[in-house]
Coordinates of C-alpha atoms and ligand atoms in Angstrom, one line a residue:
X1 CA 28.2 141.7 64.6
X2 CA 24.7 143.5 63.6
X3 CA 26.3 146.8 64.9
X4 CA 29.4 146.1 62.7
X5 CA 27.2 145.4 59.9
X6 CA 25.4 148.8 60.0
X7 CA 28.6 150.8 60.8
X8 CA 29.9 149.5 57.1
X9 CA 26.9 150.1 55.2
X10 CA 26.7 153.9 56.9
X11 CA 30.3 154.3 56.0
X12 CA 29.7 152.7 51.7
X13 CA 26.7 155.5 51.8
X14 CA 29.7 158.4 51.6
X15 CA 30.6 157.2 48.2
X16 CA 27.2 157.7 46.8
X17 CA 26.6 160.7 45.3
X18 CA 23.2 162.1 43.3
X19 CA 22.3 161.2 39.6
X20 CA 24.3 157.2 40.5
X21 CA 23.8 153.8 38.8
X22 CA 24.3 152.0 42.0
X23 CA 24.3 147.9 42.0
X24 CA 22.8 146.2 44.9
X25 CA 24.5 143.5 46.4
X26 CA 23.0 140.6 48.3
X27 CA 23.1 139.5 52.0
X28 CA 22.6 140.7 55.4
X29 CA 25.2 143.5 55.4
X30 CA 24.3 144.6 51.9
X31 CA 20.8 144.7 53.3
X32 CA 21.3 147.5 55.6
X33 CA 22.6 149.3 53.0
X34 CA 19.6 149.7 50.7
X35 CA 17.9 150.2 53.8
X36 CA 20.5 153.2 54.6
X37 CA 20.3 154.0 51.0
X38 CA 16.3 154.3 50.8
X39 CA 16.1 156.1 53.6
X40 CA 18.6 159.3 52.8
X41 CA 16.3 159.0 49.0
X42 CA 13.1 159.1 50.7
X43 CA 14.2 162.4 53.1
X44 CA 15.4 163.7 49.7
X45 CA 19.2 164.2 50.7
X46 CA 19.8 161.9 47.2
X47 CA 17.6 162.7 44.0
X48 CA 17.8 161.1 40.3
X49 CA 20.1 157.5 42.2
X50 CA 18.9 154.3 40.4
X51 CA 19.5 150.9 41.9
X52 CA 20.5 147.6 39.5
X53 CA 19.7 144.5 41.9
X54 CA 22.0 141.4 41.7
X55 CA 19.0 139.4 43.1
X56 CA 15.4 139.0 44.1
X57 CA 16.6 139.8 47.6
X58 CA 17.9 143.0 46.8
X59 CA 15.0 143.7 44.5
X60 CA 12.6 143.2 47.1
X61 CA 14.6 145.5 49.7
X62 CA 14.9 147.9 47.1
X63 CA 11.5 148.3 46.4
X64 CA 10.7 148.4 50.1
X65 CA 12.5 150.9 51.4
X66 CA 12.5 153.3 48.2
X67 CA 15.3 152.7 45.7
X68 CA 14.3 152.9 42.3
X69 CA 15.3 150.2 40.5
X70 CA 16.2 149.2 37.2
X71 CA 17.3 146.8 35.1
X72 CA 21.3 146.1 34.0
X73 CA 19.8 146.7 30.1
X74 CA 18.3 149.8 31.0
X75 CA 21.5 151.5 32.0
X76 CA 24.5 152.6 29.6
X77 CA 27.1 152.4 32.9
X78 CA 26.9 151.9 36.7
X79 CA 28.6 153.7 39.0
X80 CA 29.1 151.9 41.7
X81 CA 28.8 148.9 43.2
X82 CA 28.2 147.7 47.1
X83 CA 27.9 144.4 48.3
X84 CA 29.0 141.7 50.8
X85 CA 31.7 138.8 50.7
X86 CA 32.5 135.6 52.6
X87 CA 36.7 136.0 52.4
X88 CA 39.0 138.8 51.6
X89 CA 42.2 138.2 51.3
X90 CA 45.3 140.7 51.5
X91 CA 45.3 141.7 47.9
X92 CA 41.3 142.0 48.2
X93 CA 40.3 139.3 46.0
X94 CA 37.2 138.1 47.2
X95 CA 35.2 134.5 47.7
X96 CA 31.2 135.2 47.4
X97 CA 27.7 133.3 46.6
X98 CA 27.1 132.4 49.7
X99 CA 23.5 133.8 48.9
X100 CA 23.8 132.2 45.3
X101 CA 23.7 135.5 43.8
X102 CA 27.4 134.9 42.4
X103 CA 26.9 135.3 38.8
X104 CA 24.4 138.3 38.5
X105 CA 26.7 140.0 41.0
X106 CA 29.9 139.1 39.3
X107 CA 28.3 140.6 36.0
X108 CA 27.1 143.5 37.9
X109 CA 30.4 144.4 39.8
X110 CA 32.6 143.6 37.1
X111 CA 30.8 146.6 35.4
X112 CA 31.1 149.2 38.2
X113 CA 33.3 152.0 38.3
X114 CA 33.8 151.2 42.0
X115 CA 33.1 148.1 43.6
X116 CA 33.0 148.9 47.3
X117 CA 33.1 145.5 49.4
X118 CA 31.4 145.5 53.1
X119 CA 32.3 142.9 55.5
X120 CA 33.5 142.5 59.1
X121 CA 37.0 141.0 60.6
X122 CA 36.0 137.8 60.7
X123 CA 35.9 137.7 56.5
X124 CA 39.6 138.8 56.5
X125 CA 41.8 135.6 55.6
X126 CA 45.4 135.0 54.4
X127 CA 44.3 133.1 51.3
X128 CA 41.0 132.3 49.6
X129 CA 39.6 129.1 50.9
X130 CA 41.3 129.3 54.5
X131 CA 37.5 128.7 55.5
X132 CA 34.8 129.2 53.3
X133 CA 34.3 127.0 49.7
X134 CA 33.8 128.6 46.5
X135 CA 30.3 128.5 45.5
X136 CA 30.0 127.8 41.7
X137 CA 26.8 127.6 39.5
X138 CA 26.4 125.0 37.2
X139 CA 23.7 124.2 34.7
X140 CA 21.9 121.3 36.1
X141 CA 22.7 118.5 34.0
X142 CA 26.3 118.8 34.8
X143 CA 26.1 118.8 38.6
X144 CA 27.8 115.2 39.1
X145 CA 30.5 115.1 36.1
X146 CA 31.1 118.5 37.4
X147 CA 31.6 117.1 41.0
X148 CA 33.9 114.6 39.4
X149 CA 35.9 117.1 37.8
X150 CA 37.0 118.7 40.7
X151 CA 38.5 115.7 42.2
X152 CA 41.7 116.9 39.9
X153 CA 41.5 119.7 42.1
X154 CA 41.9 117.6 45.6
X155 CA 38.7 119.6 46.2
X156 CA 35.9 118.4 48.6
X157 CA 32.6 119.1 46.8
X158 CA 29.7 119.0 47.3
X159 CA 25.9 119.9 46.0
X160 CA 23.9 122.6 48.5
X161 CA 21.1 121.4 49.3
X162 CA 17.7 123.5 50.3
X163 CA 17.0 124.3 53.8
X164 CA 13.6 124.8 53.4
X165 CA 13.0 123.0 50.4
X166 CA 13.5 119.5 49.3
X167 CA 16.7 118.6 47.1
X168 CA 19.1 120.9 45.6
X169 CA 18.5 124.7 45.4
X170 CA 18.1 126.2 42.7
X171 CA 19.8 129.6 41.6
X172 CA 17.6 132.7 40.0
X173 CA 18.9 131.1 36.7
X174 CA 17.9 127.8 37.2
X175 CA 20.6 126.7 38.0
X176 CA 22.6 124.5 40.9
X177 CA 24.7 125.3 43.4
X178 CA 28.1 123.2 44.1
X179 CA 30.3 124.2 46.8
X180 CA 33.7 123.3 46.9
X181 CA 36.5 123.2 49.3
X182 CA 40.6 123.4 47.8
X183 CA 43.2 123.0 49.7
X184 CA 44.7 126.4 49.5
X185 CA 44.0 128.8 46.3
X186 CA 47.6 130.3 45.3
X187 CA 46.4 132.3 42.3
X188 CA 42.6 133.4 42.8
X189 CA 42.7 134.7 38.7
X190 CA 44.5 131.7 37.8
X191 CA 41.9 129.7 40.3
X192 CA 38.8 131.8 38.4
X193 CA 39.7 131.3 35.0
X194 CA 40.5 127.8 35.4
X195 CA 37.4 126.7 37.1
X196 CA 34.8 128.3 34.2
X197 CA 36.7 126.9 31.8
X198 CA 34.7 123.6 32.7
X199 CA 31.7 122.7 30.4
X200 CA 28.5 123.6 32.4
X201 CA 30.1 125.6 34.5
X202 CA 28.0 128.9 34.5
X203 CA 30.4 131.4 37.0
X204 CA 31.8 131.0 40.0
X205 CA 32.5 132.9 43.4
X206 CA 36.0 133.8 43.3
X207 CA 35.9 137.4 42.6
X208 CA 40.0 138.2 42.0
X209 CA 40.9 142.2 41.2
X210 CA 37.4 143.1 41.4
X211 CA 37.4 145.1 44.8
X212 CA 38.5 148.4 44.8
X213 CA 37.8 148.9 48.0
X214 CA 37.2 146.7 51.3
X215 CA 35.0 148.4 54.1
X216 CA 36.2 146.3 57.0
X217 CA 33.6 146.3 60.3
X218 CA 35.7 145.9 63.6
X219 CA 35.7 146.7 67.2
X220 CA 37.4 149.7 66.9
X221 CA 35.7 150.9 63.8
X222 CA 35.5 150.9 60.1
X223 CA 38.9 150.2 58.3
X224 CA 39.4 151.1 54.9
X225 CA 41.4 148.7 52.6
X226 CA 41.7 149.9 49.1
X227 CA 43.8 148.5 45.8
Ligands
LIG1 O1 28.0 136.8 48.2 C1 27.0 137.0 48.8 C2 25.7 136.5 48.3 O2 25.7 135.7 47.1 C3 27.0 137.8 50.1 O3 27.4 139.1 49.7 C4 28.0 137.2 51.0 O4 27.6 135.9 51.3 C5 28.0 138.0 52.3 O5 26.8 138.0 53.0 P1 26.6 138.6 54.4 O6 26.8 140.0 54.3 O7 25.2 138.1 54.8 O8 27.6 137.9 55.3

């Protein structure tokens, strides 16, 4: 799985080229590639690439390994964008948040020229929601008439709760976490729209026509699926 992971984030580091806005997704396989990334900076085979992180995690691995960073409101575009998911479907929409980074990366990735996705086989589903739940952020106040509300969508939700902390955990906006399970998600736009239409809801994880392109990890090597 690790060795999938790395093959993916070598492969993403073809599209980067020097003088790029680059936005820096969140998780593990995203992590090797601001590794990757820093690295080919710091042996000076990229100059003037400038990193926008969607998170503290990708902040910190930024800073670590060598990628300038910068905020969203210091740059007029962004270039690029690379970053994990936790389901792709066939038409590459995407679910994501698992790392409750949803809504800075939505805003991020949203603005990219291209959004490059990196994930292995196992993320590859025949709808949204086939396994994972759709992470949404909500504003705090509204966690259990927002829990409520999704009963109209059969959905079964629920609050995430810390692992290492006590009670709920709490986004980089201060904000909560509420993962839900539908059925089966027919129309991920549809599905999107509907679901921050909801007072208090802040974003959520279903990233439809977003991904221009899906690295996919397997056993045989990186497959390319692109929109
Ligand atoms: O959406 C995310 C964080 O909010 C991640 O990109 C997603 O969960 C995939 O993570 P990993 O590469 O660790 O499987």
């Amino acid at each position: 799985m690790e060795d999938m992971k790395r093959a993916v984030a070598k492969e993403a580091l073809k599209y980067v080229e020097d003088e790029m806005v680059i936005g820096l997704g969140t998780g593990s396989t995203t992590a090797y590639f601001i590794q990757f990334l820093g690295e080919k900076i710091q042996k000076g085979e990229l100059e003037e690439v400038y990193g926008v992180p969607t998170s503290y995690q990708a902040k910190i691995l930024a800073m670590e390994y060598g990628v300038p960073v910068v905020s969203l409101d210091q740059v007029d575009a962004i270039d690029i964008a690379v970053d994990g998911a936790d389901e792709v479907d066939p038409n590459l929409n995407l679910i994501k948040g698992r790392g409750a980074a949803l809504t800075m990366e939505k805003i991020i990735e949203y603005r990219a020229g291209t959004f490059v996705v990196l994930v292995d086989e196992t993320k590859l589903v025949e709808y949204l929601c086939q396994k994972m739940p759709v992470p949404i952020e909500v504003i705090p106040a509204a966690w259990k008439a927002i829990l409520e509300e999704l009963n109209i969508f059969n959905a079964e939700a629920e609050l995430r709760m810390g692992k290492k902390k006590d009670g709920p955990i709490v986004t980089e906006n201060g904000n909560f976490i509420i993962d839900a399970k539908f059925p089966k998600i027919e129309d991920p736009l549809d599905m999107e729209i509907e679901l921050n239409t909801i007072p208090g809801v802040v974003e959520n994880g279903i990233f439809a026509d977003i991904a221009d392109i899906v690295l996919v990890g397997t056993k045989e090597g990186v497959k390319k699926m692109e929109r």
